[in-house]
Amino acid sequence: MTSFAARASVPADDRAAPGLPHSAPIPRHVAIIMDGNGRWAKARRLPRIAGHRQGVEAVRRIARAAREQGVEALTLYAFSSENWRRPEQEIGDLMGLLRHFLKSEIDELHREGVRLRILGNYQALQPDLVKLIDNAVARTATNNGPILAIALNYGAQAELVAAARRLAERVAAGMPVSAIDEAAIDRELDTHDLPPLDLMIRTSGEQRLSNFLLWQAAYAELLFVDTLWPDFDGAALAEAIAAYGRRQRRFGGL
C-alpha cells in the first residue's frame, strides 16, 4: 500500500519541455485556477460573456500547449460548487460555452489520444449537458495519452466530506478503523486515478485556492501569476514550468 506522502513524493518527469533547459523537470500533473475572465472583459468595456469566450480560447491553447510540453495530466477549475451564486444569465452563458467546447473539441482531443476526466458532481447539471459529458468521457476512456480533467460543480471540501462518508460506510460494514490512512482517503477522491499534483497555478494575481484540490495540493508547488486567464498562453505555461523547475521540493525532508 502506497501512502499519500509516498505518492506525493514521486519525482516529476526529468524530460525537458520545449524551450526549457534539458535538466528542467516537467510536472506530471498541473492544475490551473482559471481566474480573470470578468476583469479582462471589464478592462475592455465588454460584457462578461466576452471574457468567458476568450477564456474558452485560452483553454484550447493551454490544453494543446500542455500536451506539447510533456505534461501528463492537466486539471482545469471550470465551475465551482460556489459558482451557482452567480447571476442566472452568467451561469447559462457558462454552460452554453461548455456545451460548445465539448461539441467542437472532442474530435481533436480524441485524435490526440487525450483522456477526458470530470471532477465534481457534474450529474447535477442539465440532463443534455450531462449526456454530452458522459459521451465525451466514454469516447476517450480507452485513449492512452495525456489526461485533461475538468472540474465541474466541484468543491474540495464537499469532495472530502463524500470521501469521509464512504469510509464511514466501510467501517460500519466491518472495515477496521485502523485501515483508514492517507492512501485510503486518496483512493476515495475524484482524482484517485490521476498522478500526484505537482504544480498549481492561479491566474489574475489572486492568491488563494478557492476550495480547489485542497487535499491534493498538500505538497504541490503553488504559483500565482498576474496574467488574466484569457491572456494566458503556451509561453506563460512554459514560464510556469520553468519556475517549477527552479524550486527544490523536499516534502518535509532536507
PDB file of C-alpha atoms in Angstrom:
ATOM      1  CA  MET A   1       0.000   0.000   0.000  1.00  0.00           C
ATOM      2  CA  THR A   2       1.382   3.386  -1.019  1.00  0.00           C
ATOM      3  CA  SER A   3       0.841   6.210   1.460  1.00  0.00           C
ATOM      4  CA  PHE A   4      -0.231   9.665   0.342  1.00  0.00           C
ATOM      5  CA  ALA A   5       3.126  11.081   1.416  1.00  0.00           C
ATOM      6  CA  ALA A   6       4.973   8.497  -0.656  1.00  0.00           C
ATOM      7  CA  ARG A   7       2.664   9.039  -3.596  1.00  0.00           C
ATOM      8  CA  ALA A   8       3.162  12.788  -3.362  1.00  0.00           C
ATOM      9  CA  SER A   9       6.915  12.393  -3.413  1.00  0.00           C
ATOM     10  CA  VAL A  10       7.042  10.658  -6.786  1.00  0.00           C
ATOM     11  CA  PRO A  11       9.558  12.741  -8.759  1.00  0.00           C
ATOM     12  CA  ALA A  12       8.331  14.736 -11.711  1.00  0.00           C
ATOM     13  CA  ASP A  13       9.402  13.736 -15.191  1.00  0.00           C
ATOM     14  CA  ASP A  14      13.012  14.727 -15.845  1.00  0.00           C
ATOM     15  CA  ARG A  15      12.493  15.251 -19.567  1.00  0.00           C
ATOM     16  CA  ALA A  16      12.815  18.843 -20.686  1.00  0.00           C
ATOM     17  CA  ALA A  17       9.880  20.727 -22.147  1.00  0.00           C
ATOM     18  CA  PRO A  18      10.436  22.535 -25.458  1.00  0.00           C
ATOM     19  CA  GLY A  19      12.315  25.757 -24.855  1.00  0.00           C
ATOM     20  CA  LEU A  20      13.444  24.712 -21.376  1.00  0.00           C
ATOM     21  CA  PRO A  21      16.867  23.503 -20.246  1.00  0.00           C
ATOM     22  CA  HIS A  22      17.367  19.758 -20.649  1.00  0.00           C
ATOM     23  CA  SER A  23      17.606  19.313 -16.889  1.00  0.00           C
ATOM     24  CA  ALA A  24      14.382  21.189 -16.113  1.00  0.00           C
ATOM     25  CA  PRO A  25      11.843  18.755 -14.641  1.00  0.00           C
ATOM     26  CA  ILE A  26       8.364  18.683 -16.098  1.00  0.00           C
ATOM     27  CA  PRO A  27       5.481  18.451 -13.611  1.00  0.00           C
ATOM     28  CA  ARG A  28       3.448  15.351 -14.303  1.00  0.00           C
ATOM     29  CA  HIS A  29       0.214  16.959 -13.116  1.00  0.00           C
ATOM     30  CA  VAL A  30      -0.586  20.656 -13.434  1.00  0.00           C
ATOM     31  CA  ALA A  31      -3.796  22.236 -12.112  1.00  0.00           C
ATOM     32  CA  ILE A  32      -4.958  25.734 -13.016  1.00  0.00           C
ATOM     33  CA  ILE A  33      -7.458  28.025 -11.330  1.00  0.00           C
ATOM     34  CA  MET A  34      -8.585  29.961 -14.393  1.00  0.00           C
ATOM     35  CA  ASP A  35      -9.278  33.413 -12.990  1.00  0.00           C
ATOM     36  CA  GLY A  36      -9.709  36.829 -14.564  1.00  0.00           C
ATOM     37  CA  ASN A  37     -12.257  36.459 -17.367  1.00  0.00           C
ATOM     38  CA  GLY A  38     -14.523  39.135 -15.908  1.00  0.00           C
ATOM     39  CA  ARG A  39     -11.705  41.602 -15.306  1.00  0.00           C
ATOM     40  CA  TRP A  40     -10.390  41.001 -18.829  1.00  0.00           C
ATOM     41  CA  ALA A  41     -13.803  41.945 -20.234  1.00  0.00           C
ATOM     42  CA  LYS A  42     -14.270  44.899 -17.886  1.00  0.00           C
ATOM     43  CA  ALA A  43     -10.914  46.384 -18.881  1.00  0.00           C
ATOM     44  CA  ARG A  44     -12.140  46.384 -22.483  1.00  0.00           C
ATOM     45  CA  ARG A  45     -15.641  47.613 -21.623  1.00  0.00           C
ATOM     46  CA  LEU A  46     -17.115  44.368 -22.875  1.00  0.00           C
ATOM     47  CA  PRO A  47     -19.808  42.154 -21.316  1.00  0.00           C
ATOM     48  CA  ARG A  48     -18.565  39.370 -19.040  1.00  0.00           C
ATOM     49  CA  ILE A  49     -19.555  36.729 -21.575  1.00  0.00           C
ATOM     50  CA  ALA A  50     -16.864  38.141 -23.896  1.00  0.00           C
ATOM     51  CA  GLY A  51     -14.285  37.384 -21.231  1.00  0.00           C
ATOM     52  CA  HIS A  52     -15.633  33.862 -20.796  1.00  0.00           C
ATOM     53  CA  ARG A  53     -15.470  33.283 -24.562  1.00  0.00           C
ATOM     54  CA  GLN A  54     -11.837  34.335 -24.582  1.00  0.00           C
ATOM     55  CA  GLY A  55     -11.324  32.108 -21.555  1.00  0.00           C
ATOM     56  CA  VAL A  56     -12.500  29.119 -23.606  1.00  0.00           C
ATOM     57  CA  GLU A  57      -9.960  30.027 -26.286  1.00  0.00           C
ATOM     58  CA  ALA A  58      -7.308  30.016 -23.558  1.00  0.00           C
ATOM     59  CA  VAL A  59      -8.449  26.536 -22.531  1.00  0.00           C
ATOM     60  CA  ARG A  60      -7.870  25.341 -26.095  1.00  0.00           C
ATOM     61  CA  ARG A  61      -4.399  26.919 -26.189  1.00  0.00           C
ATOM     62  CA  ILE A  62      -3.286  25.593 -22.827  1.00  0.00           C
ATOM     63  CA  ALA A  63      -4.662  22.091 -23.331  1.00  0.00           C
ATOM     64  CA  ARG A  64      -2.621  21.888 -26.546  1.00  0.00           C
ATOM     65  CA  ALA A  65       0.454  23.531 -25.010  1.00  0.00           C
ATOM     66  CA  ALA A  66       0.386  21.187 -22.023  1.00  0.00           C
ATOM     67  CA  ARG A  67       0.462  18.197 -24.359  1.00  0.00           C
ATOM     68  CA  GLU A  68       3.290  19.700 -26.393  1.00  0.00           C
ATOM     69  CA  GLN A  69       5.307  20.478 -23.261  1.00  0.00           C
ATOM     70  CA  GLY A  70       5.004  16.957 -21.890  1.00  0.00           C
ATOM     71  CA  VAL A  71       2.506  17.430 -19.065  1.00  0.00           C
ATOM     72  CA  GLU A  72       0.856  14.118 -18.272  1.00  0.00           C
ATOM     73  CA  ALA A  73      -2.308  15.490 -16.670  1.00  0.00           C
ATOM     74  CA  LEU A  74      -3.881  18.947 -16.784  1.00  0.00           C
ATOM     75  CA  THR A  75      -6.736  19.796 -14.412  1.00  0.00           C
ATOM     76  CA  LEU A  76      -8.777  22.957 -15.008  1.00  0.00           C
ATOM     77  CA  TYR A  77     -11.140  24.542 -12.481  1.00  0.00           C
ATOM     78  CA  ALA A  78     -14.058  25.361 -14.789  1.00  0.00           C
ATOM     79  CA  PHE A  79     -17.053  25.732 -12.454  1.00  0.00           C
ATOM     80  CA  SER A  80     -17.020  25.506  -8.667  1.00  0.00           C
ATOM     81  CA  SER A  81     -19.869  24.467  -6.425  1.00  0.00           C
ATOM     82  CA  GLU A  82     -19.902  28.076  -5.200  1.00  0.00           C
ATOM     83  CA  ASN A  83     -20.335  29.481  -8.715  1.00  0.00           C
ATOM     84  CA  TRP A  84     -24.077  28.765  -8.511  1.00  0.00           C
ATOM     85  CA  ARG A  85     -24.266  32.052  -6.584  1.00  0.00           C
ATOM     86  CA  ARG A  86     -23.551  33.973  -9.777  1.00  0.00           C
ATOM     87  CA  PRO A  87     -26.370  35.578 -11.807  1.00  0.00           C
ATOM     88  CA  GLU A  88     -28.556  33.101 -13.655  1.00  0.00           C
ATOM     89  CA  GLN A  89     -27.709  34.662 -17.017  1.00  0.00           C
ATOM     90  CA  GLU A  90     -23.975  34.232 -16.448  1.00  0.00           C
ATOM     91  CA  ILE A  91     -24.417  30.610 -15.373  1.00  0.00           C
ATOM     92  CA  GLY A  92     -26.423  29.971 -18.523  1.00  0.00           C
ATOM     93  CA  ASP A  93     -23.699  31.564 -20.635  1.00  0.00           C
ATOM     94  CA  LEU A  94     -21.026  29.427 -18.986  1.00  0.00           C
ATOM     95  CA  MET A  95     -22.991  26.231 -19.555  1.00  0.00           C
ATOM     96  CA  GLY A  96     -23.549  27.216 -23.168  1.00  0.00           C
ATOM     97  CA  LEU A  97     -19.812  27.666 -23.651  1.00  0.00           C
ATOM     98  CA  LEU A  98     -19.190  24.280 -22.049  1.00  0.00           C
ATOM     99  CA  ARG A  99     -21.618  22.669 -24.487  1.00  0.00           C
ATOM    100  CA  HIS A 100     -19.855  24.335 -27.397  1.00  0.00           C
ATOM    101  CA  PHE A 101     -16.434  23.260 -26.137  1.00  0.00           C
ATOM    102  CA  LEU A 102     -17.484  19.630 -25.786  1.00  0.00           C
ATOM    103  CA  LYS A 103     -19.033  19.561 -29.245  1.00  0.00           C
ATOM    104  CA  SER A 104     -16.207  21.372 -31.021  1.00  0.00           C
ATOM    105  CA  GLU A 105     -13.152  19.949 -29.255  1.00  0.00           C
ATOM    106  CA  ILE A 106     -13.900  16.300 -28.566  1.00  0.00           C
ATOM    107  CA  ASP A 107     -12.819  15.161 -32.043  1.00  0.00           C
ATOM    108  CA  GLU A 108      -9.385  16.766 -31.701  1.00  0.00           C
ATOM    109  CA  LEU A 109      -8.949  15.525 -28.144  1.00  0.00           C
ATOM    110  CA  HIS A 110      -9.790  12.012 -29.284  1.00  0.00           C
ATOM    111  CA  ARG A 111      -7.397  12.212 -32.260  1.00  0.00           C
ATOM    112  CA  GLU A 112      -4.639  13.357 -29.919  1.00  0.00           C
ATOM    113  CA  GLY A 113      -5.268  10.393 -27.628  1.00  0.00           C
ATOM    114  CA  VAL A 114      -6.385  12.600 -24.730  1.00  0.00           C
ATOM    115  CA  ARG A 115      -8.471  11.070 -21.943  1.00  0.00           C
ATOM    116  CA  LEU A 116     -11.163  13.404 -20.656  1.00  0.00           C
ATOM    117  CA  ARG A 117     -11.930  13.202 -16.942  1.00  0.00           C
ATOM    118  CA  ILE A 118     -14.509  15.130 -14.943  1.00  0.00           C
ATOM    119  CA  LEU A 119     -14.129  16.046 -11.272  1.00  0.00           C
ATOM    120  CA  GLY A 120     -17.089  17.089  -9.159  1.00  0.00           C
ATOM    121  CA  ASN A 121     -20.825  16.433  -9.145  1.00  0.00           C
ATOM    122  CA  TYR A 122     -21.442  17.162 -12.816  1.00  0.00           C
ATOM    123  CA  GLN A 123     -24.563  14.984 -12.708  1.00  0.00           C
ATOM    124  CA  ALA A 124     -26.341  17.951 -11.117  1.00  0.00           C
ATOM    125  CA  LEU A 125     -26.050  19.880 -14.388  1.00  0.00           C
ATOM    126  CA  GLN A 126     -28.783  19.955 -17.019  1.00  0.00           C
ATOM    127  CA  PRO A 127     -29.561  16.498 -18.481  1.00  0.00           C
ATOM    128  CA  ASP A 128     -28.468  17.327 -22.038  1.00  0.00           C
ATOM    129  CA  LEU A 129     -25.139  18.592 -20.753  1.00  0.00           C
ATOM    130  CA  VAL A 130     -24.666  15.518 -18.571  1.00  0.00           C
ATOM    131  CA  LYS A 131     -25.269  13.349 -21.639  1.00  0.00           C
ATOM    132  CA  LEU A 132     -22.686  15.318 -23.652  1.00  0.00           C
ATOM    133  CA  ILE A 133     -20.162  14.910 -20.842  1.00  0.00           C
ATOM    134  CA  ASP A 134     -20.832  11.188 -20.439  1.00  0.00           C
ATOM    135  CA  ASN A 135     -20.452  10.619 -24.176  1.00  0.00           C
ATOM    136  CA  ALA A 136     -17.201  12.611 -24.315  1.00  0.00           C
ATOM    137  CA  VAL A 137     -15.732  10.757 -21.334  1.00  0.00           C
ATOM    138  CA  ALA A 138     -16.781   7.367 -22.741  1.00  0.00           C
ATOM    139  CA  ARG A 139     -15.383   8.173 -26.179  1.00  0.00           C
ATOM    140  CA  THR A 140     -11.930   8.994 -24.814  1.00  0.00           C
ATOM    141  CA  ALA A 141     -11.851   6.433 -21.996  1.00  0.00           C
ATOM    142  CA  THR A 142      -9.553   3.961 -23.771  1.00  0.00           C
ATOM    143  CA  ASN A 143      -7.093   6.559 -25.033  1.00  0.00           C
ATOM    144  CA  ASN A 144      -3.601   6.203 -23.628  1.00  0.00           C
ATOM    145  CA  GLY A 145      -2.372   9.771 -23.987  1.00  0.00           C
ATOM    146  CA  PRO A 146      -2.399  12.706 -21.552  1.00  0.00           C
ATOM    147  CA  ILE A 147      -5.345  13.434 -19.281  1.00  0.00           C
ATOM    148  CA  LEU A 148      -7.484  16.556 -19.438  1.00  0.00           C
ATOM    149  CA  ALA A 149      -9.506  16.795 -16.215  1.00  0.00           C
ATOM    150  CA  ILE A 150     -12.201  19.437 -15.927  1.00  0.00           C
ATOM    151  CA  ALA A 151     -13.633  20.318 -12.514  1.00  0.00           C
ATOM    152  CA  LEU A 152     -17.379  20.991 -12.821  1.00  0.00           C
ATOM    153  CA  ASN A 153     -19.622  21.733  -9.867  1.00  0.00           C
ATOM    154  CA  TYR A 154     -16.563  20.847  -7.817  1.00  0.00           C
ATOM    155  CA  GLY A 155     -15.630  21.815  -4.284  1.00  0.00           C
ATOM    156  CA  ALA A 156     -12.739  20.269  -2.384  1.00  0.00           C
ATOM    157  CA  GLN A 157     -14.499  20.364   0.974  1.00  0.00           C
ATOM    158  CA  ALA A 158     -17.504  18.513  -0.460  1.00  0.00           C
ATOM    159  CA  GLU A 159     -15.112  16.010  -2.049  1.00  0.00           C
ATOM    160  CA  LEU A 160     -13.522  15.322   1.357  1.00  0.00           C
ATOM    161  CA  VAL A 161     -16.906  15.037   3.073  1.00  0.00           C
ATOM    162  CA  ALA A 162     -18.035  12.487   0.475  1.00  0.00           C
ATOM    163  CA  ALA A 163     -14.815  10.523   0.947  1.00  0.00           C
ATOM    164  CA  ALA A 164     -15.291  10.529   4.734  1.00  0.00           C
ATOM    165  CA  ARG A 165     -18.853   9.281   4.381  1.00  0.00           C
ATOM    166  CA  ARG A 166     -17.814   6.413   2.107  1.00  0.00           C
ATOM    167  CA  LEU A 167     -15.093   5.397   4.542  1.00  0.00           C
ATOM    168  CA  ALA A 168     -17.576   5.578   7.432  1.00  0.00           C
ATOM    169  CA  GLU A 169     -19.870   3.255   5.497  1.00  0.00           C
ATOM    170  CA  ARG A 170     -16.976   0.831   5.016  1.00  0.00           C
ATOM    171  CA  VAL A 171     -16.241   0.905   8.749  1.00  0.00           C
ATOM    172  CA  ALA A 172     -19.917   0.254   9.500  1.00  0.00           C
ATOM    173  CA  ALA A 173     -19.712  -2.726   7.150  1.00  0.00           C
ATOM    174  CA  GLY A 174     -16.752  -4.162   9.055  1.00  0.00           C
ATOM    175  CA  MET A 175     -13.610  -2.442   7.828  1.00  0.00           C
ATOM    176  CA  PRO A 176     -11.251  -1.730  10.766  1.00  0.00           C
ATOM    177  CA  VAL A 177     -10.784   1.930  11.637  1.00  0.00           C
ATOM    178  CA  SER A 178      -7.023   1.330  11.511  1.00  0.00           C
ATOM    179  CA  ALA A 179      -7.345   0.799   7.743  1.00  0.00           C
ATOM    180  CA  ILE A 180      -8.114   4.499   7.283  1.00  0.00           C
ATOM    181  CA  ASP A 181      -4.884   6.198   6.327  1.00  0.00           C
ATOM    182  CA  GLU A 182      -3.734   8.746   3.761  1.00  0.00           C
ATOM    183  CA  ALA A 183      -3.847   6.188   0.965  1.00  0.00           C
ATOM    184  CA  ALA A 184      -7.392   5.123   1.883  1.00  0.00           C
ATOM    185  CA  ILE A 185      -8.601   8.718   1.708  1.00  0.00           C
ATOM    186  CA  ASP A 186      -6.693   9.309  -1.516  1.00  0.00           C
ATOM    187  CA  ARG A 187      -8.473   6.375  -3.159  1.00  0.00           C
ATOM    188  CA  GLU A 188     -11.865   7.910  -2.410  1.00  0.00           C
ATOM    189  CA  LEU A 189     -11.146  11.260  -4.067  1.00  0.00           C
ATOM    190  CA  ASP A 190     -12.193  12.298  -7.565  1.00  0.00           C
ATOM    191  CA  THR A 191      -8.505  12.385  -8.524  1.00  0.00           C
ATOM    192  CA  HIS A 192      -7.735   8.830  -7.387  1.00  0.00           C
ATOM    193  CA  ASP A 193      -6.567   7.799 -10.873  1.00  0.00           C
ATOM    194  CA  LEU A 194      -4.571  10.956 -11.653  1.00  0.00           C
ATOM    195  CA  PRO A 195      -0.861  11.476 -10.976  1.00  0.00           C
ATOM    196  CA  PRO A 196       0.028  13.349  -7.786  1.00  0.00           C
ATOM    197  CA  LEU A 197      -0.428  17.100  -8.152  1.00  0.00           C
ATOM    198  CA  ASP A 198       2.927  18.773  -8.771  1.00  0.00           C
ATOM    199  CA  LEU A 199       2.065  22.344  -9.722  1.00  0.00           C
ATOM    200  CA  MET A 200      -0.979  24.529  -9.120  1.00  0.00           C
ATOM    201  CA  ILE A 201      -1.241  27.825 -10.986  1.00  0.00           C
ATOM    202  CA  ARG A 202      -3.710  30.615 -10.341  1.00  0.00           C
ATOM    203  CA  THR A 203      -4.018  33.434 -12.845  1.00  0.00           C
ATOM    204  CA  SER A 204      -5.114  37.075 -12.309  1.00  0.00           C
ATOM    205  CA  GLY A 205      -2.992  37.838  -9.246  1.00  0.00           C
ATOM    206  CA  GLU A 206      -5.322  36.394  -6.602  1.00  0.00           C
ATOM    207  CA  GLN A 207      -3.535  34.253  -4.020  1.00  0.00           C
ATOM    208  CA  ARG A 208      -5.932  31.661  -2.645  1.00  0.00           C
ATOM    209  CA  LEU A 209      -7.002  28.125  -3.527  1.00  0.00           C
ATOM    210  CA  SER A 210     -10.756  28.797  -3.543  1.00  0.00           C
ATOM    211  CA  ASN A 211     -11.731  25.306  -2.386  1.00  0.00           C
ATOM    212  CA  PHE A 212      -9.812  23.594  -5.192  1.00  0.00           C
ATOM    213  CA  LEU A 213      -7.875  20.341  -4.693  1.00  0.00           C
ATOM    214  CA  LEU A 214      -7.157  21.093  -1.039  1.00  0.00           C
ATOM    215  CA  TRP A 215      -6.010  17.566  -0.182  1.00  0.00           C
ATOM    216  CA  GLN A 216      -4.104  17.102  -3.419  1.00  0.00           C
ATOM    217  CA  ALA A 217      -2.246  20.401  -3.026  1.00  0.00           C
ATOM    218  CA  ALA A 218      -0.618  19.345   0.261  1.00  0.00           C
ATOM    219  CA  TYR A 219       2.824  19.107  -1.377  1.00  0.00           C
ATOM    220  CA  ALA A 220       2.168  20.838  -4.676  1.00  0.00           C
ATOM    221  CA  GLU A 221       4.139  23.869  -5.735  1.00  0.00           C
ATOM    222  CA  LEU A 222       1.881  26.944  -5.850  1.00  0.00           C
ATOM    223  CA  LEU A 223       2.367  29.651  -8.435  1.00  0.00           C
ATOM    224  CA  PHE A 224       0.302  32.857  -8.566  1.00  0.00           C
ATOM    225  CA  VAL A 225       0.663  34.923 -11.729  1.00  0.00           C
ATOM    226  CA  ASP A 226      -0.758  38.338 -12.576  1.00  0.00           C
ATOM    227  CA  THR A 227      -1.784  37.369 -16.121  1.00  0.00           C
ATOM    228  CA  LEU A 228      -5.535  37.247 -16.630  1.00  0.00           C
ATOM    229  CA  TRP A 229      -6.729  33.859 -17.824  1.00  0.00           C
ATOM    230  CA  PRO A 230      -7.777  34.953 -21.357  1.00  0.00           C
ATOM    231  CA  ASP A 231      -4.189  36.178 -21.910  1.00  0.00           C
ATOM    232  CA  PHE A 232      -2.521  33.021 -20.572  1.00  0.00           C
ATOM    233  CA  ASP A 233      -0.795  31.124 -23.373  1.00  0.00           C
ATOM    234  CA  GLY A 234       1.772  28.447 -24.137  1.00  0.00           C
ATOM    235  CA  ALA A 235       4.669  30.770 -23.379  1.00  0.00           C
ATOM    236  CA  ALA A 236       3.146  31.583 -19.990  1.00  0.00           C
ATOM    237  CA  LEU A 237       2.760  27.883 -19.266  1.00  0.00           C
ATOM    238  CA  ALA A 238       6.383  27.275 -20.248  1.00  0.00           C
ATOM    239  CA  GLU A 239       7.452  30.055 -17.867  1.00  0.00           C
ATOM    240  CA  ALA A 240       5.404  28.444 -15.084  1.00  0.00           C
ATOM    241  CA  ILE A 241       7.029  25.073 -15.743  1.00  0.00           C
ATOM    242  CA  ALA A 242      10.452  26.735 -15.728  1.00  0.00           C
ATOM    243  CA  ALA A 243       9.652  28.365 -12.364  1.00  0.00           C
ATOM    244  CA  TYR A 244       8.582  24.965 -11.049  1.00  0.00           C
ATOM    245  CA  GLY A 245      11.885  23.501 -12.235  1.00  0.00           C
ATOM    246  CA  ARG A 246      13.865  26.044 -10.227  1.00  0.00           C
ATOM    247  CA  ARG A 247      12.223  25.062  -6.950  1.00  0.00           C
ATOM    248  CA  GLN A 248      13.526  22.427  -4.569  1.00  0.00           C
ATOM    249  CA  ARG A 249      10.860  20.007  -3.421  1.00  0.00           C
ATOM    250  CA  ARG A 250      11.831  18.464  -0.087  1.00  0.00           C
ATOM    251  CA  PHE A 251       8.491  17.003   1.072  1.00  0.00           C
ATOM    252  CA  GLY A 252       9.387  17.742   4.674  1.00  0.00           C
ATOM    253  CA  GLY A 253      12.972  16.481   4.380  1.00  0.00           C
ATOM    254  CA  LEU A 254      16.258  18.308   3.993  1.00  0.00           C
TER     255      LEU A 254
END
